[in-house]
Amino acid sequence: MNGRGPAWWPLHRRRSRRSREAGAALFQGLRVRLTLWYCGVLGTALVLSGVALYVGARLFLLAPVHDDLAGHANGHAQQWLRDSPYHGACPLMGSFYPPDQGGDPPDQSSSTPEIVVCYDQNGNLPPDENTTGLPPAFLDNALAKTVLQQGTSAEGIVDGGDKFGPVYRYALIVRNPSGSGYVGVVLVGERIYAEENTLALLLKLLLGLGGIALLGAGLGGLFLSKRALAPARLAWTNQQRFIADAAHELRTPLTLLRADAEVLLRSRTHLATEDAALLEDIVAEAAHMGRLSNNMLTLARLDSNASHREHEVLNLAEIALASVRRVQALADQAAISMQGEALESVLVIGDPTLLEQAVLALLDNAIKYNRPGGQVTVRVAVKGEQALLEVSDTGIGIAAEHLAHLGERFYRVDKARSREAGGTGLGLSIARSIAVAHDGTLTVASVPEQGTTVSIVLPRPHRTQLDRKEDTAGSVL
């Protein structure tokens, strides 16, 4: 390797760089879904056209066989009635022509070897019927009984074994000339080995070509979907950049506006009551807009991976306790009790600032939408190979129809109450984005009038990851 690493390393670095680009996961999912739609539509068209082609070929190949056997069966039936109309015996006993013996059927118009047997009016073979050498599947009397029950003709294909191969059977009922009852049934068979081989070859070709076509559609679909999504991806990236820039530029004037209004409020005694109230509104709205711009900037940076993220070994329980201490004053002001439950020591790898921000967002929502005298419980535990952090409250809860939309940006269940509490509808979105950035998930469970539980599940580090972190820390020291 000459100290330069494996040959695939530059390609791996380019792929890793692409995976960290803005919206990489979003557009990769869109590419896969579009490709699946392409393959699904093409696969449906191929299946329908393949079935139509196979059925048409089968009818084309077997229709002459059916017509040929129908003519032979009518000839045998007429001969039966002409030679022995007064009893049910078959005059064609022993008249079969195995393929290894040659011979022609009674109808000299066709040179195709045929097999002929006759059944009595009960659908049974006469005791003196010569069936030597005939395949058992061909002699099965189920088709003859069906014909006697229905009073018409019937056909089917059976496996005649190695000697005969597939055999097409045609059964024709022989009516009594007097018009009462039946004399018996004539069963005529013909080998269709060549036709069945042709159909089998056609089926293999259809399956093979269909598979190749679907594979080509998948590869082509990935390429075309990438080209088709390129303008959308560019527009999305520009939008994220615009949101981040706008939020960043708004923070300074909003801070100055709030500071100026607070300075003026210090001289409240020299201001009219209406002017003081207006300044207080300006301070409140500036603070609300400042929180909104900060949240938008955070989300834009998370979406575009523009923010620097640390990767440290952290104790999730310590982050939870630190977050509880930070919101304790807010909870006391709202008469909400805070408590930790089963705060196990669970290690994760992530950015301490972002994880604390996610926990603070969950705690802030749990306090805002709780009742006076309510309770907020924080729990940290191990869940298999994952770390679990839960924030539960005894608040107003959330109706089931809103749960699917929680985490969407600016979505608020009770807009009036959210605005009154100072919410922006972005707290849960930020927490979910932070969880996803750490390869985790965020779920919400709630019961109206009973409370809400929000769970963050993060992967626990493997021993090799911990050793790598320790080695890195030792090399820095």
One Martini backbone bead per residue (centre of mass of N, CA, C, O) as a GRO file, in nm:
protein
  477
    1MET     BB    1   0.051   0.066  -0.006
    2ASN     BB    2   0.275   0.288   0.058
    3GLY     BB    3   0.117   0.459   0.291
    4ARG     BB    4  -0.183   0.531   0.132
    5GLY     BB    5  -0.365   0.313   0.139
    6PRO     BB    6  -0.623   0.205   0.000
    7ALA     BB    7  -0.760   0.228  -0.317
    8TRP     BB    8  -1.065   0.296  -0.206
    9TRP     BB    9  -1.041   0.556  -0.031
   10PRO     BB   10  -1.123   0.795  -0.218
   11LEU     BB   11  -1.404   0.685  -0.278
   12HIS     BB   12  -1.496   0.673   0.016
   13ARG     BB   13  -1.465   0.978   0.068
   14ARG     BB   14  -1.667   1.072  -0.146
   15ARG     BB   15  -1.911   0.924  -0.029
   16SER     BB   16  -1.900   1.053   0.251
   17ARG     BB   17  -1.934   1.342   0.148
   18ARG     BB   18  -2.210   1.298   0.016
   19SER     BB   19  -2.359   1.194   0.281
   20ARG     BB   20  -2.311   1.502   0.410
   21GLU     BB   21  -2.490   1.636   0.244
   22ALA     BB   22  -2.752   1.809   0.165
   23GLY     BB   23  -3.009   1.580   0.168
   24ALA     BB   24  -2.905   1.289   0.122
   25ALA     BB   25  -3.125   1.107   0.250
   26LEU     BB   26  -3.370   1.224   0.107
   27PHE     BB   27  -3.273   1.176  -0.197
   28GLN     BB   28  -3.214   0.877  -0.171
   29GLY     BB   29  -3.506   0.795  -0.109
   30LEU     BB   30  -3.624   0.908  -0.373
   31ARG     BB   31  -3.460   0.734  -0.567
   32VAL     BB   32  -3.564   0.463  -0.470
   33ARG     BB   33  -3.867   0.513  -0.515
   34LEU     BB   34  -3.854   0.576  -0.817
   35THR     BB   35  -3.725   0.309  -0.900
   36LEU     BB   36  -3.952   0.129  -0.793
   37TRP     BB   37  -4.166   0.248  -0.978
   38TYR     BB   38  -4.038   0.178  -1.242
   39CYS     BB   39  -4.022  -0.131  -1.190
   40GLY     BB   40  -4.323  -0.173  -1.133
   41VAL     BB   41  -4.436  -0.081  -1.405
   42LEU     BB   42  -4.263  -0.266  -1.584
   43GLY     BB   43  -4.338  -0.534  -1.446
   44THR     BB   44  -4.641  -0.518  -1.510
   45ALA     BB   45  -4.611  -0.505  -1.818
   46LEU     BB   46  -4.452  -0.772  -1.846
   47VAL     BB   47  -4.659  -0.961  -1.722
   48LEU     BB   48  -4.897  -0.900  -1.910
   49SER     BB   49  -4.750  -0.958  -2.178
   50GLY     BB   50  -4.652  -1.245  -2.103
   51VAL     BB   51  -4.927  -1.373  -2.054
   52ALA     BB   52  -5.043  -1.311  -2.332
   53LEU     BB   53  -4.825  -1.462  -2.494
   54TYR     BB   54  -4.854  -1.741  -2.362
   55VAL     BB   55  -5.155  -1.785  -2.415
   56GLY     BB   56  -5.141  -1.747  -2.720
   57ALA     BB   57  -4.937  -1.976  -2.775
   58ARG     BB   58  -5.106  -2.204  -2.655
   59LEU     BB   59  -5.347  -2.175  -2.841
   60PHE     BB   60  -5.188  -2.207  -3.109
   61LEU     BB   61  -5.074  -2.501  -3.041
   62LEU     BB   62  -5.353  -2.652  -2.924
   63ALA     BB   63  -5.585  -2.611  -3.124
   64PRO     BB   64  -5.513  -2.831  -3.338
   65VAL     BB   65  -5.529  -3.066  -3.140
   66HIS     BB   66  -5.822  -3.033  -3.062
   67ASP     BB   67  -5.943  -3.058  -3.345
   68ASP     BB   68  -5.826  -3.334  -3.412
   69LEU     BB   69  -5.954  -3.494  -3.172
   70ALA     BB   70  -6.247  -3.424  -3.230
   71GLY     BB   71  -6.258  -3.569  -3.504
   72HIS     BB   72  -6.176  -3.850  -3.403
   73ALA     BB   73  -6.400  -3.889  -3.193
   74ASN     BB   74  -6.636  -3.878  -3.395
   75GLY     BB   75  -6.544  -4.119  -3.563
   76HIS     BB   76  -6.555  -4.331  -3.334
   77ALA     BB   77  -6.851  -4.290  -3.257
   78GLN     BB   78  -6.973  -4.373  -3.531
   79GLN     BB   79  -6.849  -4.653  -3.538
   80TRP     BB   80  -6.982  -4.758  -3.287
   81LEU     BB   81  -7.281  -4.722  -3.382
   82ARG     BB   82  -7.250  -4.891  -3.649
   83ASP     BB   83  -7.141  -5.171  -3.526
   84SER     BB   84  -7.284  -5.134  -3.203
   85PRO     BB   85  -7.594  -5.019  -3.113
   86TYR     BB   86  -7.717  -5.255  -2.903
   87HIS     BB   87  -7.455  -5.199  -2.727
   88GLY     BB   88  -7.179  -5.097  -2.495
   89ALA     BB   89  -6.963  -5.189  -2.666
   90CYS     BB   90  -6.637  -5.156  -2.788
   91PRO     BB   91  -6.495  -5.176  -3.115
   92LEU     BB   92  -6.189  -5.046  -3.014
   93MET     BB   93  -6.036  -5.262  -2.889
   94GLY     BB   94  -5.693  -5.195  -2.885
   95SER     BB   95  -5.688  -4.899  -3.032
   96PHE     BB   96  -5.358  -4.833  -3.017
   97TYR     BB   97  -5.061  -4.593  -3.069
   98PRO     BB   98  -4.771  -4.612  -3.000
   99PRO     BB   99  -4.476  -4.442  -3.073
  100ASP     BB  100  -4.300  -4.727  -3.108
  101GLN     BB  101  -4.517  -4.860  -3.339
  102GLY     BB  102  -4.677  -4.683  -3.488
  103GLY     BB  103  -4.912  -4.598  -3.697
  104ASP     BB  104  -5.257  -4.539  -3.764
  105PRO     BB  105  -5.535  -4.402  -3.745
  106PRO     BB  106  -5.842  -4.433  -3.868
  107ASP     BB  107  -5.779  -4.147  -3.949
  108GLN     BB  108  -5.596  -4.070  -4.243
  109SER     BB  109  -5.562  -3.746  -4.224
  110SER     BB  110  -5.358  -3.831  -3.991
  111SER     BB  111  -5.013  -3.894  -3.857
  112THR     BB  112  -5.082  -3.878  -3.564
  113PRO     BB  113  -5.044  -4.029  -3.288
  114GLU     BB  114  -5.283  -4.230  -3.109
  115ILE     BB  115  -5.518  -4.270  -2.834
  116VAL     BB  116  -5.765  -4.534  -2.761
  117VAL     BB  117  -6.061  -4.538  -2.555
  118CYS     BB  118  -6.338  -4.707  -2.384
  119TYR     BB  119  -6.643  -4.638  -2.217
  120ASP     BB  120  -6.900  -4.687  -2.042
  121GLN     BB  121  -7.201  -4.567  -1.903
  122ASN     BB  122  -7.021  -4.556  -1.611
  123GLY     BB  123  -6.703  -4.497  -1.667
  124ASN     BB  124  -6.587  -4.779  -1.748
  125LEU     BB  125  -6.387  -5.030  -1.822
  126PRO     BB  126  -6.386  -5.287  -1.992
  127PRO     BB  127  -6.265  -5.604  -1.929
  128ASP     BB  128  -6.162  -5.636  -2.253
  129GLU     BB  129  -5.977  -5.402  -2.251
  130ASN     BB  130  -5.692  -5.287  -2.417
  131THR     BB  131  -5.415  -5.145  -2.196
  132THR     BB  132  -5.145  -5.207  -2.295
  133GLY     BB  133  -4.903  -4.952  -2.229
  134LEU     BB  134  -5.067  -4.755  -2.085
  135PRO     BB  135  -5.102  -4.486  -1.908
  136PRO     BB  136  -5.253  -4.425  -1.608
  137ALA     BB  137  -5.331  -4.127  -1.652
  138PHE     BB  138  -5.501  -4.180  -1.910
  139LEU     BB  139  -5.705  -4.402  -1.765
  140ASP     BB  140  -5.841  -4.206  -1.611
  141ASN     BB  141  -6.204  -4.167  -1.533
  142ALA     BB  142  -6.272  -3.867  -1.461
  143LEU     BB  143  -6.337  -3.750  -1.744
  144ALA     BB  144  -6.568  -3.946  -1.810
  145LYS     BB  145  -6.754  -3.871  -1.573
  146THR     BB  146  -6.780  -3.576  -1.646
  147VAL     BB  147  -6.919  -3.621  -1.916
  148LEU     BB  148  -7.167  -3.778  -1.803
  149GLN     BB  149  -7.268  -3.545  -1.620
  150GLN     BB  150  -7.273  -3.311  -1.856
  151GLY     BB  151  -7.320  -3.411  -2.162
  152THR     BB  152  -7.026  -3.375  -2.290
  153SER     BB  153  -6.726  -3.237  -2.344
  154ALA     BB  154  -6.364  -3.297  -2.270
  155GLU     BB  155  -6.043  -3.170  -2.145
  156GLY     BB  156  -5.681  -3.261  -2.104
  157ILE     BB  157  -5.369  -3.283  -1.918
  158VAL     BB  158  -5.119  -3.540  -1.901
  159ASP     BB  159  -4.880  -3.758  -1.761
  160GLY     BB  160  -4.719  -4.027  -1.947
  161GLY     BB  161  -4.429  -4.019  -1.911
  162ASP     BB  162  -4.147  -4.123  -2.074
  163LYS     BB  163  -4.296  -4.251  -2.324
  164PHE     BB  164  -4.517  -4.001  -2.377
  165GLY     BB  165  -4.567  -3.775  -2.202
  166PRO     BB  166  -4.754  -3.535  -2.287
  167VAL     BB  167  -5.121  -3.559  -2.280
  168TYR     BB  168  -5.395  -3.507  -2.484
  169ARG     BB  169  -5.732  -3.505  -2.383
  170TYR     BB  170  -6.044  -3.640  -2.538
  171ALA     BB  171  -6.389  -3.637  -2.447
  172LEU     BB  172  -6.674  -3.829  -2.576
  173ILE     BB  173  -7.001  -3.863  -2.597
  174VAL     BB  174  -7.224  -4.148  -2.648
  175ARG     BB  175  -7.522  -4.162  -2.788
  176ASN     BB  176  -7.822  -4.286  -2.808
  177PRO     BB  177  -8.016  -4.324  -3.086
  178SER     BB  178  -8.295  -4.329  -2.919
  179GLY     BB  179  -8.238  -4.088  -2.683
  180SER     BB  180  -8.162  -4.286  -2.435
  181GLY     BB  181  -7.893  -4.213  -2.317
  182TYR     BB  182  -7.577  -4.386  -2.300
  183VAL     BB  183  -7.315  -4.572  -2.427
  184GLY     BB  184  -7.050  -4.376  -2.387
  185VAL     BB  185  -6.687  -4.322  -2.405
  186VAL     BB  186  -6.452  -4.134  -2.588
  187LEU     BB  187  -6.089  -4.160  -2.569
  188VAL     BB  188  -5.852  -3.920  -2.682
  189GLY     BB  189  -5.496  -3.915  -2.761
  190GLU     BB  190  -5.206  -3.679  -2.761
  191ARG     BB  191  -4.902  -3.587  -2.817
  192ILE     BB  192  -4.720  -3.274  -2.664
  193TYR     BB  193  -4.409  -3.243  -2.649
  194ALA     BB  194  -4.337  -3.007  -2.839
  195GLU     BB  195  -4.530  -2.794  -2.726
  196GLU     BB  196  -4.426  -2.797  -2.431
  197ASN     BB  197  -4.134  -2.719  -2.501
  198THR     BB  198  -4.202  -2.450  -2.627
  199LEU     BB  199  -4.339  -2.327  -2.375
  200ALA     BB  200  -4.096  -2.358  -2.184
  201LEU     BB  201  -3.905  -2.181  -2.349
  202LEU     BB  202  -4.080  -1.928  -2.342
  203LEU     BB  203  -4.081  -1.896  -2.034
  204LYS     BB  204  -3.776  -1.864  -1.998
  205LEU     BB  205  -3.749  -1.615  -2.178
  206LEU     BB  206  -3.939  -1.432  -2.021
  207LEU     BB  207  -3.791  -1.446  -1.749
  208GLY     BB  208  -3.511  -1.359  -1.843
  209LEU     BB  209  -3.585  -1.092  -1.990
  210GLY     BB  210  -3.735  -0.970  -1.749
  211GLY     BB  211  -3.496  -0.962  -1.553
  212ILE     BB  212  -3.312  -0.788  -1.731
  213ALA     BB  213  -3.508  -0.550  -1.755
  214LEU     BB  214  -3.526  -0.487  -1.450
  215LEU     BB  215  -3.228  -0.437  -1.405
  216GLY     BB  216  -3.207  -0.208  -1.611
  217ALA     BB  217  -3.426  -0.032  -1.476
  218GLY     BB  218  -3.279   0.008  -1.210
  219LEU     BB  219  -3.022   0.142  -1.318
  220GLY     BB  220  -3.165   0.356  -1.489
  221GLY     BB  221  -3.336   0.477  -1.259
  222LEU     BB  222  -3.104   0.584  -1.089
  223PHE     BB  223  -2.991   0.772  -1.306
  224LEU     BB  224  -3.253   0.935  -1.377
  225SER     BB  225  -3.326   1.027  -1.087
  226LYS     BB  226  -3.072   1.191  -1.046
  227ARG     BB  227  -3.123   1.387  -1.281
  228ALA     BB  228  -3.415   1.476  -1.193
  229LEU     BB  229  -3.316   1.575  -0.887
  230ALA     BB  230  -3.107   1.800  -0.926
  231PRO     BB  231  -3.285   2.061  -0.919
  232ALA     BB  232  -3.415   2.001  -0.642
  233ARG     BB  233  -3.153   1.992  -0.482
  234LEU     BB  234  -3.060   2.276  -0.545
  235ALA     BB  235  -3.310   2.420  -0.430
  236TRP     BB  236  -3.286   2.305  -0.145
  237THR     BB  237  -3.006   2.416  -0.081
  238ASN     BB  238  -3.079   2.715  -0.124
  239GLN     BB  239  -3.297   2.723   0.091
  240GLN     BB  240  -3.121   2.648   0.333
  241ARG     BB  241  -2.925   2.883   0.298
  242PHE     BB  242  -3.134   3.108   0.325
  243ILE     BB  243  -3.236   3.039   0.607
  244ALA     BB  244  -2.966   3.062   0.749
  245ASP     BB  245  -2.901   3.353   0.665
  246ALA     BB  246  -3.158   3.489   0.768
  247ALA     BB  247  -3.136   3.400   1.063
  248HIS     BB  248  -2.859   3.527   1.112
  249GLU     BB  249  -2.938   3.827   1.030
  250LEU     BB  250  -3.175   3.859   1.248
  251ARG     BB  251  -3.036   3.846   1.525
  252THR     BB  252  -2.911   4.128   1.554
  253PRO     BB  253  -3.162   4.321   1.526
  254LEU     BB  254  -3.325   4.181   1.750
  255THR     BB  255  -3.130   4.236   1.977
  256LEU     BB  256  -3.131   4.544   1.950
  257LEU     BB  257  -3.434   4.588   1.984
  258ARG     BB  258  -3.454   4.466   2.266
  259ALA     BB  259  -3.244   4.643   2.406
  260ASP     BB  260  -3.378   4.919   2.352
  261ALA     BB  261  -3.646   4.855   2.494
  262GLU     BB  262  -3.520   4.795   2.774
  263VAL     BB  263  -3.396   5.072   2.817
  264LEU     BB  264  -3.662   5.232   2.808
  265LEU     BB  265  -3.794   5.073   3.052
  266ARG     BB  266  -3.619   5.200   3.278
  267SER     BB  267  -3.806   5.474   3.215
  268ARG     BB  268  -4.107   5.424   3.301
  269THR     BB  269  -4.181   5.687   3.471
  270HIS     BB  270  -4.152   5.871   3.189
  271LEU     BB  271  -4.389   5.704   3.079
  272ALA     BB  272  -4.646   5.609   2.934
  273THR     BB  273  -4.852   5.352   2.963
  274GLU     BB  274  -4.875   5.285   2.658
  275ASP     BB  275  -4.569   5.287   2.597
  276ALA     BB  276  -4.488   5.060   2.791
  277ALA     BB  277  -4.664   4.841   2.663
  278LEU     BB  278  -4.530   4.852   2.383
  279LEU     BB  279  -4.244   4.776   2.481
  280GLU     BB  280  -4.321   4.501   2.595
  281ASP     BB  281  -4.414   4.388   2.325
  282ILE     BB  282  -4.143   4.418   2.182
  283VAL     BB  283  -3.983   4.232   2.369
  284ALA     BB  284  -4.156   3.977   2.328
  285GLU     BB  285  -4.135   3.961   2.015
  286ALA     BB  286  -3.827   3.962   1.996
  287ALA     BB  287  -3.790   3.702   2.158
  288HIS     BB  288  -3.957   3.523   1.972
  289MET     BB  289  -3.791   3.579   1.710
  290GLY     BB  290  -3.523   3.485   1.825
  291ARG     BB  291  -3.606   3.189   1.871
  292LEU     BB  292  -3.689   3.134   1.581
  293SER     BB  293  -3.416   3.194   1.443
  294ASN     BB  294  -3.251   2.988   1.605
  295ASN     BB  295  -3.413   2.738   1.517
  296MET     BB  296  -3.374   2.772   1.212
  297LEU     BB  297  -3.066   2.760   1.219
  298THR     BB  298  -3.042   2.481   1.344
  299LEU     BB  299  -3.199   2.323   1.124
  300ALA     BB  300  -3.026   2.408   0.883
  301ARG     BB  301  -2.762   2.287   0.993
  302LEU     BB  302  -2.864   1.997   1.024
  303ASP     BB  303  -2.946   1.951   0.727
  304SER     BB  304  -2.645   2.050   0.612
  305ASN     BB  305  -2.405   1.989   0.809
  306ALA     BB  306  -2.268   2.272   0.910
  307SER     BB  307  -2.233   2.189   1.186
  308HIS     BB  308  -2.035   2.129   1.445
  309ARG     BB  309  -1.949   1.796   1.561
  310GLU     BB  310  -1.915   1.612   1.824
  311HIS     BB  311  -1.729   1.299   1.940
  312GLU     BB  312  -1.834   1.176   2.237
  313VAL     BB  313  -1.819   1.028   2.544
  314LEU     BB  314  -2.134   0.984   2.703
  315ASN     BB  315  -2.356   1.053   2.971
  316LEU     BB  316  -2.691   1.053   2.960
  317ALA     BB  317  -2.759   1.110   3.258
  318GLU     BB  318  -2.600   1.375   3.288
  319ILE     BB  319  -2.756   1.533   3.075
  320ALA     BB  320  -3.031   1.509   3.209
  321LEU     BB  321  -2.957   1.646   3.482
  322ALA     BB  322  -2.861   1.916   3.361
  323SER     BB  323  -3.134   1.987   3.231
  324VAL     BB  324  -3.305   1.987   3.487
  325ARG     BB  325  -3.152   2.220   3.628
  326ARG     BB  326  -3.212   2.440   3.407
  327VAL     BB  327  -3.550   2.399   3.442
  328GLN     BB  328  -3.631   2.435   3.741
  329ALA     BB  329  -3.727   2.728   3.752
  330LEU     BB  330  -3.957   2.696   3.544
  331ALA     BB  331  -4.107   2.477   3.704
  332ASP     BB  332  -4.157   2.640   3.964
  333GLN     BB  333  -4.320   2.867   3.826
  334ALA     BB  334  -4.539   2.627   3.721
  335ALA     BB  335  -4.576   2.402   3.939
  336ILE     BB  336  -4.348   2.179   3.865
  337SER     BB  337  -4.239   1.859   3.900
  338MET     BB  338  -3.913   1.710   3.923
  339GLN     BB  339  -3.791   1.382   3.804
  340GLY     BB  340  -3.588   1.098   3.848
  341GLU     BB  341  -3.578   0.774   3.669
  342ALA     BB  342  -3.364   0.543   3.624
  343LEU     BB  343  -3.054   0.673   3.613
  344GLU     BB  344  -2.856   0.539   3.417
  345SER     BB  345  -2.545   0.444   3.303
  346VAL     BB  346  -2.513   0.574   2.969
  347LEU     BB  347  -2.340   0.528   2.675
  348VAL     BB  348  -2.247   0.772   2.426
  349ILE     BB  349  -2.209   0.913   2.094
  350GLY     BB  350  -2.158   1.275   2.086
  351ASP     BB  351  -2.308   1.589   2.122
  352PRO     BB  352  -2.360   1.765   2.404
  353THR     BB  353  -2.511   2.017   2.303
  354LEU     BB  354  -2.729   1.880   2.129
  355LEU     BB  355  -2.844   1.683   2.339
  356GLU     BB  356  -2.924   1.904   2.541
  357GLN     BB  357  -3.114   2.050   2.350
  358ALA     BB  358  -3.314   1.817   2.317
  359VAL     BB  359  -3.390   1.787   2.616
  360LEU     BB  360  -3.484   2.080   2.658
  361ALA     BB  361  -3.717   2.068   2.453
  362LEU     BB  362  -3.877   1.847   2.602
  363LEU     BB  363  -3.900   1.994   2.878
  364ASP     BB  364  -4.038   2.247   2.777
  365ASN     BB  365  -4.296   2.105   2.676
  366ALA     BB  366  -4.371   1.959   2.945
  367ILE     BB  367  -4.422   2.235   3.091
  368LYS     BB  368  -4.613   2.399   2.903
  369TYR     BB  369  -4.823   2.126   2.874
  370ASN     BB  370  -4.905   2.152   3.168
  371ARG     BB  371  -5.010   2.138   3.493
  372PRO     BB  372  -5.072   2.258   3.776
  373GLY     BB  373  -4.900   2.022   3.971
  374GLY     BB  374  -4.740   1.865   3.797
  375GLN     BB  375  -4.535   1.619   3.612
  376VAL     BB  376  -4.181   1.538   3.547
  377THR     BB  377  -4.019   1.261   3.381
  378VAL     BB  378  -3.690   1.114   3.388
  379ARG     BB  379  -3.547   0.854   3.175
  380VAL     BB  380  -3.266   0.620   3.194
  381ALA     BB  381  -3.180   0.346   2.970
  382VAL     BB  382  -3.151   0.012   2.871
  383LYS     BB  383  -3.211  -0.111   2.517
  384GLY     BB  384  -3.020  -0.332   2.466
  385GLU     BB  385  -2.821  -0.169   2.213
  386GLN     BB  386  -2.963   0.081   2.357
  387ALA     BB  387  -3.051   0.414   2.433
  388LEU     BB  388  -3.280   0.555   2.680
  389LEU     BB  389  -3.494   0.853   2.661
  390GLU     BB  390  -3.741   0.986   2.887
  391VAL     BB  391  -4.032   1.214   2.866
  392SER     BB  392  -4.273   1.276   3.116
  393ASP     BB  393  -4.618   1.374   3.151
  394THR     BB  394  -4.933   1.529   3.312
  395GLY     BB  395  -5.089   1.650   3.086
  396ILE     BB  396  -5.312   1.704   2.816
  397GLY     BB  397  -5.220   1.590   2.571
  398ILE     BB  398  -5.277   1.394   2.262
  399ALA     BB  399  -5.426   1.337   1.990
  400ALA     BB  400  -5.414   1.092   1.754
  401GLU     BB  401  -5.428   1.278   1.487
  402HIS     BB  402  -5.142   1.434   1.576
  403LEU     BB  403  -4.900   1.230   1.597
  404ALA     BB  404  -4.807   1.215   1.290
  405HIS     BB  405  -4.720   1.545   1.299
  406LEU     BB  406  -4.511   1.526   1.491
  407GLY     BB  407  -4.217   1.716   1.394
  408GLU     BB  408  -4.329   1.915   1.230
  409ARG     BB  409  -4.290   2.214   1.106
  410PHE     BB  410  -4.499   2.434   1.278
  411TYR     BB  411  -4.649   2.221   1.442
  412ARG     BB  412  -4.964   2.274   1.619
  413VAL     BB  413  -5.219   2.180   1.807
  414ASP     BB  414  -5.233   2.457   1.990
  415LYS     BB  415  -5.190   2.764   1.876
  416ALA     BB  416  -5.281   2.950   2.104
  417ARG     BB  417  -5.117   2.817   2.337
  418SER     BB  418  -4.839   2.826   2.203
  419ARG     BB  419  -4.822   3.133   2.174
  420GLU     BB  420  -4.861   3.196   2.478
  421ALA     BB  421  -4.599   3.009   2.558
  422GLY     BB  422  -4.376   3.062   2.315
  423GLY     BB  423  -4.412   2.887   2.077
  424THR     BB  424  -4.292   2.754   1.737
  425GLY     BB  425  -4.290   2.437   1.638
  426LEU     BB  426  -3.955   2.332   1.671
  427GLY     BB  427  -3.862   2.155   1.908
  428LEU     BB  428  -3.926   1.865   1.802
  429SER     BB  429  -3.767   1.892   1.540
  430ILE     BB  430  -3.492   1.930   1.670
  431ALA     BB  431  -3.486   1.668   1.832
  432ARG     BB  432  -3.514   1.480   1.587
  433SER     BB  433  -3.265   1.579   1.429
  434ILE     BB  434  -3.062   1.505   1.648
  435ALA     BB  435  -3.126   1.205   1.659
  436VAL     BB  436  -3.061   1.147   1.360
  437ALA     BB  437  -2.763   1.257   1.374
  438HIS     BB  438  -2.726   0.999   1.596
  439ASP     BB  439  -2.879   0.742   1.486
  440GLY     BB  440  -3.175   0.796   1.578
  441THR     BB  441  -3.489   0.819   1.762
  442LEU     BB  442  -3.832   0.963   1.768
  443THR     BB  443  -4.105   0.926   2.000
  444VAL     BB  444  -4.472   0.945   2.042
  445ALA     BB  445  -4.681   0.925   2.340
  446SER     BB  446  -5.045   0.961   2.393
  447VAL     BB  447  -5.300   1.078   2.634
  448PRO     BB  448  -5.572   1.228   2.681
  449GLU     BB  449  -5.556   1.380   2.999
  450GLN     BB  450  -5.263   1.223   3.093
  451GLY     BB  451  -5.024   1.237   2.869
  452THR     BB  452  -4.666   1.243   2.773
  453THR     BB  453  -4.424   1.049   2.570
  454VAL     BB  454  -4.077   1.094   2.503
  455SER     BB  455  -3.849   0.916   2.283
  456ILE     BB  456  -3.495   0.844   2.288
  457VAL     BB  457  -3.296   0.656   2.056
  458LEU     BB  458  -2.964   0.529   2.099
  459PRO     BB  459  -2.668   0.421   2.018
  460ARG     BB  460  -2.437   0.210   2.137
  461PRO     BB  461  -2.122   0.162   2.194
  462HIS     BB  462  -1.860  -0.008   2.109
  463ARG     BB  463  -1.564  -0.117   2.212
  464THR     BB  464  -1.401  -0.010   1.969
  465GLN     BB  465  -1.494   0.284   1.999
  466LEU     BB  466  -1.385   0.333   2.282
  467ASP     BB  467  -1.089   0.269   2.218
  468ARG     BB  468  -1.056   0.489   2.003
  469LYS     BB  469  -1.114   0.728   2.194
  470GLU     BB  470  -0.888   0.669   2.393
  471ASP     BB  471  -0.654   0.686   2.190
  472THR     BB  472  -0.710   0.979   2.102
  473ALA     BB  473  -0.679   1.107   2.382
  474GLY     BB  474  -0.387   1.009   2.433
  475SER     BB  475  -0.253   1.150   2.184
  476VAL     BB  476  -0.325   1.440   2.270
  477LEU     BB  477  -0.180   1.420   2.557
   0.00000   0.00000   0.00000
